[in-house]
mmCIF file of N, CA and C in Angstrom:
data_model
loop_
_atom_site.group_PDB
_atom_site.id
_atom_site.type_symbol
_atom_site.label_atom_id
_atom_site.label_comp_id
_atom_site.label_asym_id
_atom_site.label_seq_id
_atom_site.Cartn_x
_atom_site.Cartn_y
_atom_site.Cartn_z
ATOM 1 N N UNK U 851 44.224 -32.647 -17.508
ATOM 2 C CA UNK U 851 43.639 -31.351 -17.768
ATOM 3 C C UNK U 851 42.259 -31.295 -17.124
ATOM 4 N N UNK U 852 41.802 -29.945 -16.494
ATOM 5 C CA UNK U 852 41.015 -30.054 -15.913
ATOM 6 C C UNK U 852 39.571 -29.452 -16.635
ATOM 7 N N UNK U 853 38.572 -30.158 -17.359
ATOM 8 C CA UNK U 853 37.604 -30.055 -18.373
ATOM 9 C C UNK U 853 36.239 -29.451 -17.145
ATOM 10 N N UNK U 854 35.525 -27.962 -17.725
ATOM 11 C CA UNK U 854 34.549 -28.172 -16.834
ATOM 12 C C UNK U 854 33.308 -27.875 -17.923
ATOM 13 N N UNK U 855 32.136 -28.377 -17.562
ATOM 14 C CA UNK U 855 31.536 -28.357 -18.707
ATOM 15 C C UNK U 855 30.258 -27.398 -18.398
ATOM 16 N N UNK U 856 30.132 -26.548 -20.035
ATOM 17 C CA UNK U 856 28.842 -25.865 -19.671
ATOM 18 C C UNK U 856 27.636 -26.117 -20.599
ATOM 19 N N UNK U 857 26.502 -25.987 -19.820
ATOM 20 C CA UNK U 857 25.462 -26.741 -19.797
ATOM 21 C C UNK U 857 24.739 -26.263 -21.529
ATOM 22 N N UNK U 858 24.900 -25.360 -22.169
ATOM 23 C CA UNK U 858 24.453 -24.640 -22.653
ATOM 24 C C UNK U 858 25.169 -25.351 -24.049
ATOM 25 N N UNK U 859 24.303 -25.383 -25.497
ATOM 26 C CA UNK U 859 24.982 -25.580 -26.803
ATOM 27 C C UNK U 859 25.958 -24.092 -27.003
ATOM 28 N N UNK U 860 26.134 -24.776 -28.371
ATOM 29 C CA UNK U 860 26.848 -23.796 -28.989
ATOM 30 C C UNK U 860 25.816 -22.586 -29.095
ATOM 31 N N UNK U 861 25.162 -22.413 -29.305
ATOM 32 C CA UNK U 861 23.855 -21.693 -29.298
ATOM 33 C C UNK U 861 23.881 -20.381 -28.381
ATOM 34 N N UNK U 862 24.404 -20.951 -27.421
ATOM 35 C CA UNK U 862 24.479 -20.321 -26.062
ATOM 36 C C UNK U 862 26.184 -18.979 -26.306
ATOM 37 N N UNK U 863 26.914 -19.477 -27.160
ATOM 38 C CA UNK U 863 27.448 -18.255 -27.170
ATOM 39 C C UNK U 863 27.101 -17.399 -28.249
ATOM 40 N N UNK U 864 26.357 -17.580 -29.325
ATOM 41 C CA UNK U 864 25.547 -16.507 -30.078
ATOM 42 C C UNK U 864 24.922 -15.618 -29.014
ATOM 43 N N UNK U 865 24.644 -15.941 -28.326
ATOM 44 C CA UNK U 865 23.218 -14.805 -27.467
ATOM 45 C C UNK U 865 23.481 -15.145 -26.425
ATOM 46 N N UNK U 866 24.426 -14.282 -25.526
ATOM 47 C CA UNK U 866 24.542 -14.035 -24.302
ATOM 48 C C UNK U 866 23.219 -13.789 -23.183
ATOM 49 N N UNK U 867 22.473 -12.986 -23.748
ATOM 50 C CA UNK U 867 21.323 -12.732 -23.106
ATOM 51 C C UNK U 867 20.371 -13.131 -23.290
ATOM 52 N N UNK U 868 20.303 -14.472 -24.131
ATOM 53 C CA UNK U 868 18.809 -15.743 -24.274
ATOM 54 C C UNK U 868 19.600 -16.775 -23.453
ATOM 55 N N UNK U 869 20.577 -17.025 -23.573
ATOM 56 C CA UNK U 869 20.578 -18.320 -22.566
ATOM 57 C C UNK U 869 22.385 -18.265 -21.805
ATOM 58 N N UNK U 870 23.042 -17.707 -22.123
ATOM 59 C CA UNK U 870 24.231 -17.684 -21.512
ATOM 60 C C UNK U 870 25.342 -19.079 -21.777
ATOM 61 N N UNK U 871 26.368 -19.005 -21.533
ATOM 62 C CA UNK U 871 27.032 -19.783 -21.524
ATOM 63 C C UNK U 871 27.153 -20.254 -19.883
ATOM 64 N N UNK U 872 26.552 -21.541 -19.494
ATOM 65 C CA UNK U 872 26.517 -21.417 -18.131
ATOM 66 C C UNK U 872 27.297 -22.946 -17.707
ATOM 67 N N UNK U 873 28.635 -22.732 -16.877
ATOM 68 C CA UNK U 873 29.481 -23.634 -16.918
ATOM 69 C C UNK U 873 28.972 -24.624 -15.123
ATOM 70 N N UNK U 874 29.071 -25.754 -15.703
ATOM 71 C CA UNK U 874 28.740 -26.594 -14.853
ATOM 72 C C UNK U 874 29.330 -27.253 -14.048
ATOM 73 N N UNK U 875 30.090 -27.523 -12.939
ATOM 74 C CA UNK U 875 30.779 -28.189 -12.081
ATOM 75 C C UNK U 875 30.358 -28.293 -10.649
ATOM 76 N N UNK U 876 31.562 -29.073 -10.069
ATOM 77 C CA UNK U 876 30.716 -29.531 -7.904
ATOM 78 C C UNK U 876 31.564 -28.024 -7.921
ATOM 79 N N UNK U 877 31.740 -28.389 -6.434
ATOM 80 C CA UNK U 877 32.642 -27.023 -5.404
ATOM 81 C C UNK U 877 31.373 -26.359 -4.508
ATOM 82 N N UNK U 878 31.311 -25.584 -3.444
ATOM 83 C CA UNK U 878 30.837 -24.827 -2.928
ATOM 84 C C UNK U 878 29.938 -24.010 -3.432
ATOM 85 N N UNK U 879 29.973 -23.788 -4.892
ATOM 86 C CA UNK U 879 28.927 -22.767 -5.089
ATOM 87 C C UNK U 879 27.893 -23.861 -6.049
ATOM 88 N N UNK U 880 27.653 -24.594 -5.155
ATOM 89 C CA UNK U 880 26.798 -25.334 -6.112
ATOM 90 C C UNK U 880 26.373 -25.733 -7.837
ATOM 91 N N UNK U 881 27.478 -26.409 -8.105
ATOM 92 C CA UNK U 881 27.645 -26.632 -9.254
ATOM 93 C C UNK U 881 27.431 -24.950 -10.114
ATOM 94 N N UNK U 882 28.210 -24.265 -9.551
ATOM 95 C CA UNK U 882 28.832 -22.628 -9.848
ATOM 96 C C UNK U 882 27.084 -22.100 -10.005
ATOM 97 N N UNK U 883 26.229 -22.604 -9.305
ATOM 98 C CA UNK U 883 24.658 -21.986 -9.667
ATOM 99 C C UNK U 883 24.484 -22.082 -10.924
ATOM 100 N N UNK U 884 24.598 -23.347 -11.541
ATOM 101 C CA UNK U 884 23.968 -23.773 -13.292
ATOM 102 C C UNK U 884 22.642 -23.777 -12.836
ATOM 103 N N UNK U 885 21.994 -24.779 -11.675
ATOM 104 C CA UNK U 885 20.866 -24.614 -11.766
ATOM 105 C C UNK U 885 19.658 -23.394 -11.181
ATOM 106 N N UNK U 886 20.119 -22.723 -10.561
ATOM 107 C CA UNK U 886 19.664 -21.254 -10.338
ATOM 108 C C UNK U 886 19.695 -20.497 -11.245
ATOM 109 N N UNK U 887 20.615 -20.462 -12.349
ATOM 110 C CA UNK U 887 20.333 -19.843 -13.869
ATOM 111 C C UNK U 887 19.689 -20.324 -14.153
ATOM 112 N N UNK U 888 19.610 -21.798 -14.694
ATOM 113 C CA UNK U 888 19.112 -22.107 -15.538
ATOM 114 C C UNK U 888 17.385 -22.057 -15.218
ATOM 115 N N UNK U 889 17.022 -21.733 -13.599
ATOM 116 C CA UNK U 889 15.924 -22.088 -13.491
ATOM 117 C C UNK U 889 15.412 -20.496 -13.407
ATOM 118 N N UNK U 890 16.056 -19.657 -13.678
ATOM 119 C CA UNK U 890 15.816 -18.021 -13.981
ATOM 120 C C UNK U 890 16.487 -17.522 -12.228
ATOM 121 N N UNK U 891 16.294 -17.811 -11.392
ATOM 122 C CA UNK U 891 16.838 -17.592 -10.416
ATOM 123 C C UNK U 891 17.956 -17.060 -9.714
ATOM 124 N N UNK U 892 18.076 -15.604 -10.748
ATOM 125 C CA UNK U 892 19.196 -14.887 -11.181
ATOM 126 C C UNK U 892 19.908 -14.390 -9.633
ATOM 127 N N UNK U 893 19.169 -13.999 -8.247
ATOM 128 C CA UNK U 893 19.340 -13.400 -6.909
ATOM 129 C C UNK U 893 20.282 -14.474 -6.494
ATOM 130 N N UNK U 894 19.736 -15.650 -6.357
ATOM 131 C CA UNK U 894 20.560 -16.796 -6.029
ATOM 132 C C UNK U 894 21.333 -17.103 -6.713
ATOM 133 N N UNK U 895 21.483 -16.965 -7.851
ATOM 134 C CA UNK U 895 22.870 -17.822 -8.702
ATOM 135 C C UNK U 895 24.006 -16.476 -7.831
ATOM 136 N N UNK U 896 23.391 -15.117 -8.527
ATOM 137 C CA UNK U 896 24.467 -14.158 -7.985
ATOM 138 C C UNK U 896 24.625 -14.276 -6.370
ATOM 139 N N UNK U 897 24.348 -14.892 -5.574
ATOM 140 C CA UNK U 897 24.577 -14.741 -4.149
ATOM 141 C C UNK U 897 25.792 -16.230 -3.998
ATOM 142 N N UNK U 898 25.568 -17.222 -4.668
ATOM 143 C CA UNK U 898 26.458 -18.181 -4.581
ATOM 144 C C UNK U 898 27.796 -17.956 -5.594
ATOM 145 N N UNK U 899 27.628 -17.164 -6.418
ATOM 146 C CA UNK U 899 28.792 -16.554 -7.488
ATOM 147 C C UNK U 899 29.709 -15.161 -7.250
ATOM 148 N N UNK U 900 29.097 -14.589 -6.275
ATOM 149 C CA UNK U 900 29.536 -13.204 -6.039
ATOM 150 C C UNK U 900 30.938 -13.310 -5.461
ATOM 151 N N UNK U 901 31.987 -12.828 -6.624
ATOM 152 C CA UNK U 901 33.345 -12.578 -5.969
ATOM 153 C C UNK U 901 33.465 -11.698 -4.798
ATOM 154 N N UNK U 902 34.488 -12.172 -3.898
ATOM 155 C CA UNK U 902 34.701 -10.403 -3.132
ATOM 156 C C UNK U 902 35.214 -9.327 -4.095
ATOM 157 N N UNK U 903 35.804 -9.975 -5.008
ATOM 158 C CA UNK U 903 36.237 -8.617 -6.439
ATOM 159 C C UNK U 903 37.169 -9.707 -7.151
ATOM 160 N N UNK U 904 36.593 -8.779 -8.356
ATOM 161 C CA UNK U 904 37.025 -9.278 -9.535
ATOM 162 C C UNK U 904 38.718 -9.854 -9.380
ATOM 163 N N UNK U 905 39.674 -9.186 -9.093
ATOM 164 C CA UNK U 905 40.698 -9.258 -8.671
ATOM 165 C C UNK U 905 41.235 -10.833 -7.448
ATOM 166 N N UNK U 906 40.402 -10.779 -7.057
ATOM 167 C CA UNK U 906 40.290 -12.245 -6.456
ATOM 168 C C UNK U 906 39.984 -13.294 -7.409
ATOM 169 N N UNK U 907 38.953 -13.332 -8.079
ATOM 170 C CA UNK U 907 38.169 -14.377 -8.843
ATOM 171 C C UNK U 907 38.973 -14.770 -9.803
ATOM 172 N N UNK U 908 39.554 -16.210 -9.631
ATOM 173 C CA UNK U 908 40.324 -17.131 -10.484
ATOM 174 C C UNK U 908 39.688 -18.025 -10.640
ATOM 175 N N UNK U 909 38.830 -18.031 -11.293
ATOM 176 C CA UNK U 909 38.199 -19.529 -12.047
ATOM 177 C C UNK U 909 36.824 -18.889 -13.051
ATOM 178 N N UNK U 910 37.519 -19.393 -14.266
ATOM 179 C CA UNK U 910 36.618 -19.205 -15.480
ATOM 180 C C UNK U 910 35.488 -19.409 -15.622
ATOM 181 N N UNK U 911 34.888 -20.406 -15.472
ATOM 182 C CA UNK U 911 33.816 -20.854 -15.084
ATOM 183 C C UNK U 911 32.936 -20.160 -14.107
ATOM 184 N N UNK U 912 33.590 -19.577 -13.153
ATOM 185 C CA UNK U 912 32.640 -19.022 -12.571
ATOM 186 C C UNK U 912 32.194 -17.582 -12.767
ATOM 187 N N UNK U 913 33.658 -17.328 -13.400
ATOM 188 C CA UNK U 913 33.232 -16.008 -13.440
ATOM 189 C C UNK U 913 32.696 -15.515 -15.071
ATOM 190 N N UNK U 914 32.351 -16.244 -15.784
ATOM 191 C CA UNK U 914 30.961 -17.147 -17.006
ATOM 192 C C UNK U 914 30.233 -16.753 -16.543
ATOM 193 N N UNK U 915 29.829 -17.723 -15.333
ATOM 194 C CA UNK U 915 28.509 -17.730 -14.476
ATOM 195 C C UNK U 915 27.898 -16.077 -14.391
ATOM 196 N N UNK U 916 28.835 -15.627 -13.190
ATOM 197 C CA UNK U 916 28.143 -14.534 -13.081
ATOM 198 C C UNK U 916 27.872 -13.464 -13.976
ATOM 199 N N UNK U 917 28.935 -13.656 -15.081
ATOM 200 C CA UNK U 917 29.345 -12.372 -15.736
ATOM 201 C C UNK U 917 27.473 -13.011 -17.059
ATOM 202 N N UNK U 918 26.711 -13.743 -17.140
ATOM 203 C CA UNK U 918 25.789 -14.263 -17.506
ATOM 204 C C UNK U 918 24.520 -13.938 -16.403
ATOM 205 N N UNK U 919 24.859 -13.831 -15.244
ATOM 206 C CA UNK U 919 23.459 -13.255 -14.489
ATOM 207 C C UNK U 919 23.435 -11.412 -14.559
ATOM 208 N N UNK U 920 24.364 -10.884 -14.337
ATOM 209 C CA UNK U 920 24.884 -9.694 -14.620
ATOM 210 C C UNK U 920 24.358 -9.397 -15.952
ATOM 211 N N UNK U 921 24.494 -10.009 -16.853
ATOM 212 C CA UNK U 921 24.089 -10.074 -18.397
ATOM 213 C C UNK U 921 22.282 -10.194 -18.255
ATOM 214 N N UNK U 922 22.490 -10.672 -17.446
ATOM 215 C CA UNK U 922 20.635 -11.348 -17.421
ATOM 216 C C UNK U 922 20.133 -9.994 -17.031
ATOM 217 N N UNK U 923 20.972 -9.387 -15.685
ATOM 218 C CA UNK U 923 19.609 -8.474 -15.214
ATOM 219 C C UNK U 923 20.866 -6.891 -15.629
ATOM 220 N N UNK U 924 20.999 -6.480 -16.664
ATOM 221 C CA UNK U 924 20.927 -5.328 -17.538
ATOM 222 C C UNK U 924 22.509 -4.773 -17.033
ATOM 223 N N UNK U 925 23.025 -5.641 -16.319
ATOM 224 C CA UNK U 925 24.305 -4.831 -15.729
ATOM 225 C C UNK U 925 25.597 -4.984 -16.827
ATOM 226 N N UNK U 926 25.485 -4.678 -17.649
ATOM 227 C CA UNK U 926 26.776 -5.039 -18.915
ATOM 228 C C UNK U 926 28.056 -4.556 -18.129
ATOM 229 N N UNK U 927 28.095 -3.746 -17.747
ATOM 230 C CA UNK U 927 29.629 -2.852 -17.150
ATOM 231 C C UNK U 927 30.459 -4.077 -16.463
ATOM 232 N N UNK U 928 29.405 -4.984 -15.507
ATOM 233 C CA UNK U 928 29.960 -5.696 -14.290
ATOM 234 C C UNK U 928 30.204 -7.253 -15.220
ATOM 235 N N UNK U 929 29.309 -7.201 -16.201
ATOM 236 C CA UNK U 929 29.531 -8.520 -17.257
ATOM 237 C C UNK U 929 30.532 -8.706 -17.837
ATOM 238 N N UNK U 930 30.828 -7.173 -18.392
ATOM 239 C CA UNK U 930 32.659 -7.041 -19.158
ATOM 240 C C UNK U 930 33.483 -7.178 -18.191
ATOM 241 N N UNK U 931 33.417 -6.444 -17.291
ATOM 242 C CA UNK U 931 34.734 -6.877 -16.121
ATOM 243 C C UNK U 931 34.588 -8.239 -15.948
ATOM 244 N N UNK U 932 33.732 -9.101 -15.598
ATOM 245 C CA UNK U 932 33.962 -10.265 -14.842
ATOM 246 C C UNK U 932 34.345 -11.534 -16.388
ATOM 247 N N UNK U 933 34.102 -10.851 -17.826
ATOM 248 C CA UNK U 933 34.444 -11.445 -18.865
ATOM 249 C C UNK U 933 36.113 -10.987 -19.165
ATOM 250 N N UNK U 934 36.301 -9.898 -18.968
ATOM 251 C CA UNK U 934 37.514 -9.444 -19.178
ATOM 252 C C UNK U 934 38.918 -9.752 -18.297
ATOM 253 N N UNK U 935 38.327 -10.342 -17.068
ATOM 254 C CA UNK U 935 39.267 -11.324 -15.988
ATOM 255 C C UNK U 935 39.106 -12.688 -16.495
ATOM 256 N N UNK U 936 38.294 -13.065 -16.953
ATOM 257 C CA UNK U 936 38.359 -14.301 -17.558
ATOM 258 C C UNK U 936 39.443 -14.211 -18.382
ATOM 259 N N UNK U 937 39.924 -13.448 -19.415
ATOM 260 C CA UNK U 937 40.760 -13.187 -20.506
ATOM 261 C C UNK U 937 42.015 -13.164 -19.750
ATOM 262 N N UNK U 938 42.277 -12.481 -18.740
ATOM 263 C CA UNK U 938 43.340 -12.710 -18.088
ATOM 264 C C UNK U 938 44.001 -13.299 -17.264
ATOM 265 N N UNK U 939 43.111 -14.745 -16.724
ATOM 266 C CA UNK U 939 43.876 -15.807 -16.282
ATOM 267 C C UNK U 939 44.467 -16.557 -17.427
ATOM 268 N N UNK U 940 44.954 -18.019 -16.902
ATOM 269 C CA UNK U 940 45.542 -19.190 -18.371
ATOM 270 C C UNK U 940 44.050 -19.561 -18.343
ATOM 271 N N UNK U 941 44.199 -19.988 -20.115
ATOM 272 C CA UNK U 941 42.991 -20.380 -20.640
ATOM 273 C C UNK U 941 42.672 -21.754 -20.271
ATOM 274 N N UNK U 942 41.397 -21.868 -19.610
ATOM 275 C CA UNK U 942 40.792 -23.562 -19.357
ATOM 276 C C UNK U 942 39.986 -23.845 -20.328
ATOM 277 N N UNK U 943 40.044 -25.277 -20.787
ATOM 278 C CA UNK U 943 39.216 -26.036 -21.596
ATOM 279 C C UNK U 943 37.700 -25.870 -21.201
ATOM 280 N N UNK U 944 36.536 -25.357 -21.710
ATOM 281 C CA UNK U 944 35.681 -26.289 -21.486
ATOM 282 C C UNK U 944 34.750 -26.975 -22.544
ATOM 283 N N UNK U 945 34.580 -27.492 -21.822
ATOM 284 C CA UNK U 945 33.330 -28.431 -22.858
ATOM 285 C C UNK U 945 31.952 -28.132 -22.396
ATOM 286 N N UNK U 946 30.979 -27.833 -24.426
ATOM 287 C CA UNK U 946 29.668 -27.577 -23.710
ATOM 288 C C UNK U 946 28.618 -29.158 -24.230
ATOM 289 N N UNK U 947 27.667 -28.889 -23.659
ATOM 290 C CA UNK U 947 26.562 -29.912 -22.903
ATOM 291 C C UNK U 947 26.533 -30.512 -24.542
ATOM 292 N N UNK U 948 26.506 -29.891 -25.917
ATOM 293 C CA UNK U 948 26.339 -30.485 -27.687
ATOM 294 C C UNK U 948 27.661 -30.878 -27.743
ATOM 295 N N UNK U 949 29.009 -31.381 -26.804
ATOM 296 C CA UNK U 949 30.496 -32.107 -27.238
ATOM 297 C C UNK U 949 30.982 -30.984 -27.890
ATOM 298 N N UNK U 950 31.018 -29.551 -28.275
ATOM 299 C CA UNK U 950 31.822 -28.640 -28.450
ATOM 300 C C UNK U 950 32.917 -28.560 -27.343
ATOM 301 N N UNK U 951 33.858 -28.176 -27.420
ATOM 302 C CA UNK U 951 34.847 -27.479 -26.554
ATOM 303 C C UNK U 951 35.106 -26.386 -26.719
ATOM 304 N N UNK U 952 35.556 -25.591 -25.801
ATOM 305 C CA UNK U 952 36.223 -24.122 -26.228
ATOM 306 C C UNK U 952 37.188 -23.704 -25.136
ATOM 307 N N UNK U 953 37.970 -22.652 -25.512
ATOM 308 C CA UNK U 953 38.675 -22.304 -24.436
ATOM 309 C C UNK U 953 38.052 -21.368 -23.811
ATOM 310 N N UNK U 954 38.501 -21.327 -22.653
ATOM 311 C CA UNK U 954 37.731 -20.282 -21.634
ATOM 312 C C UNK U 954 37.755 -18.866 -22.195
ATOM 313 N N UNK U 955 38.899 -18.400 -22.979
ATOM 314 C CA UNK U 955 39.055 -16.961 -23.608
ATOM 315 C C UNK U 955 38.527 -17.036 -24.701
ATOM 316 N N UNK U 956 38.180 -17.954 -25.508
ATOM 317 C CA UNK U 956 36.944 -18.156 -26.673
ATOM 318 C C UNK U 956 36.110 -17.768 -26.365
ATOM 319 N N UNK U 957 35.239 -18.234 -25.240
ATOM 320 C CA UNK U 957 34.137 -18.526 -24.580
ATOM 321 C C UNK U 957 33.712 -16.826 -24.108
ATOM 322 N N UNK U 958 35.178 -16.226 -23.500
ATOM 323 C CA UNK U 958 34.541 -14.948 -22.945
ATOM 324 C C UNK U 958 34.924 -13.702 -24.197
ATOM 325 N N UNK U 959 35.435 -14.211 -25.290
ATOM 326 C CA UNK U 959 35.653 -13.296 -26.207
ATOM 327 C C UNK U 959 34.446 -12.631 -26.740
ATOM 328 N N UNK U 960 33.765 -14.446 -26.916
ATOM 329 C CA UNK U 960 32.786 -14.307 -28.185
ATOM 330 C C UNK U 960 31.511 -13.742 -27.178
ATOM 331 N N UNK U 961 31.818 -13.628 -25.564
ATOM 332 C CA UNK U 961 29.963 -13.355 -25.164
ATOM 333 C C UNK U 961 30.431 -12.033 -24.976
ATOM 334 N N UNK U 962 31.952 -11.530 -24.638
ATOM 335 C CA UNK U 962 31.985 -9.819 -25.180
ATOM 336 C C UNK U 962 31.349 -8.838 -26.714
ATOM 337 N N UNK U 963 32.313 -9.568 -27.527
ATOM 338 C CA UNK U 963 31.454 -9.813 -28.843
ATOM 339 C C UNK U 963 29.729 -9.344 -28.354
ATOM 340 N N UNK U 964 29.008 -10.285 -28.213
ATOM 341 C CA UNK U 964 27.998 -10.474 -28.170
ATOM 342 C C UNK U 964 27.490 -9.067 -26.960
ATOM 343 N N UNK U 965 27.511 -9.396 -25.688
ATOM 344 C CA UNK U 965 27.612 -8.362 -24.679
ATOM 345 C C UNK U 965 27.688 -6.966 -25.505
ATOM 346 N N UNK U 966 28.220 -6.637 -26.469
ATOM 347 C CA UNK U 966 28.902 -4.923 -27.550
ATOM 348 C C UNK U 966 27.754 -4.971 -28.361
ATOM 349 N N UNK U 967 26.630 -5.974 -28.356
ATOM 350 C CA UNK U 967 26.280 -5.691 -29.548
ATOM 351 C C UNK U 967 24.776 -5.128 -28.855
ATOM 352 N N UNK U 968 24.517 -5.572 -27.950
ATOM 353 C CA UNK U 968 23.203 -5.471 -27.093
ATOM 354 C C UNK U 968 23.140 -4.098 -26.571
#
């Protein structure tokens, strides 16, 4: 099974918009831009995360990522879509940085949840 882990406690899915759920792995987009979030560096995370469209974007994790910079800079509309494709691939494991796990549709349920309330 393929485990990807995000950097963020449990903490991190209470409040989408204090710290995000921000999933960590290699590949091309540089460990999916954990550290361009994490270092506020919202232009760059979104330039290494940017699907050509939602409709393309198959991988949970990344699309966490962005749907969390989107979240960062006031765009909710583009946060639900890129949370709401999450919901509709198969669910991936991940694990966050405090040994929680969750499933990827946990993960984007609860920052919709959260995302509705802001």
């Amino acid at each position: 099974m393929n485990f990807k882990i995000l950097i963020a406690g449990g903490a991190a899915l209470a409040a989408l918009s204090c710290t995000g759920a921000i999933a960590q792995t290699g590949g091309a987009t540089g460990s999916y831009a954990a550290t361009a979030i994490s270092a506020g560096n919202l232009d760059e995370a979104e330039r290494l995360l940017q699907p050509a469209s939602m409709t393309d974007a198959a991988d949970p994790a990344r699309l966490i990522n962005i749907a969390t910079v989107y979240a960062r800079t006031q765009r909710k509309a583009e946060a639900r879509e890129a949370l709401m494709r999450v919901q509709s691939l198969p669910a991936e494991q991940l694990d966050l940085a405090d040994g929680a796990s969750y499933s990827s549709h946990a993960v984007a349920r609860t920052l919709l949840a959260r995302l509705d309330q802001h």
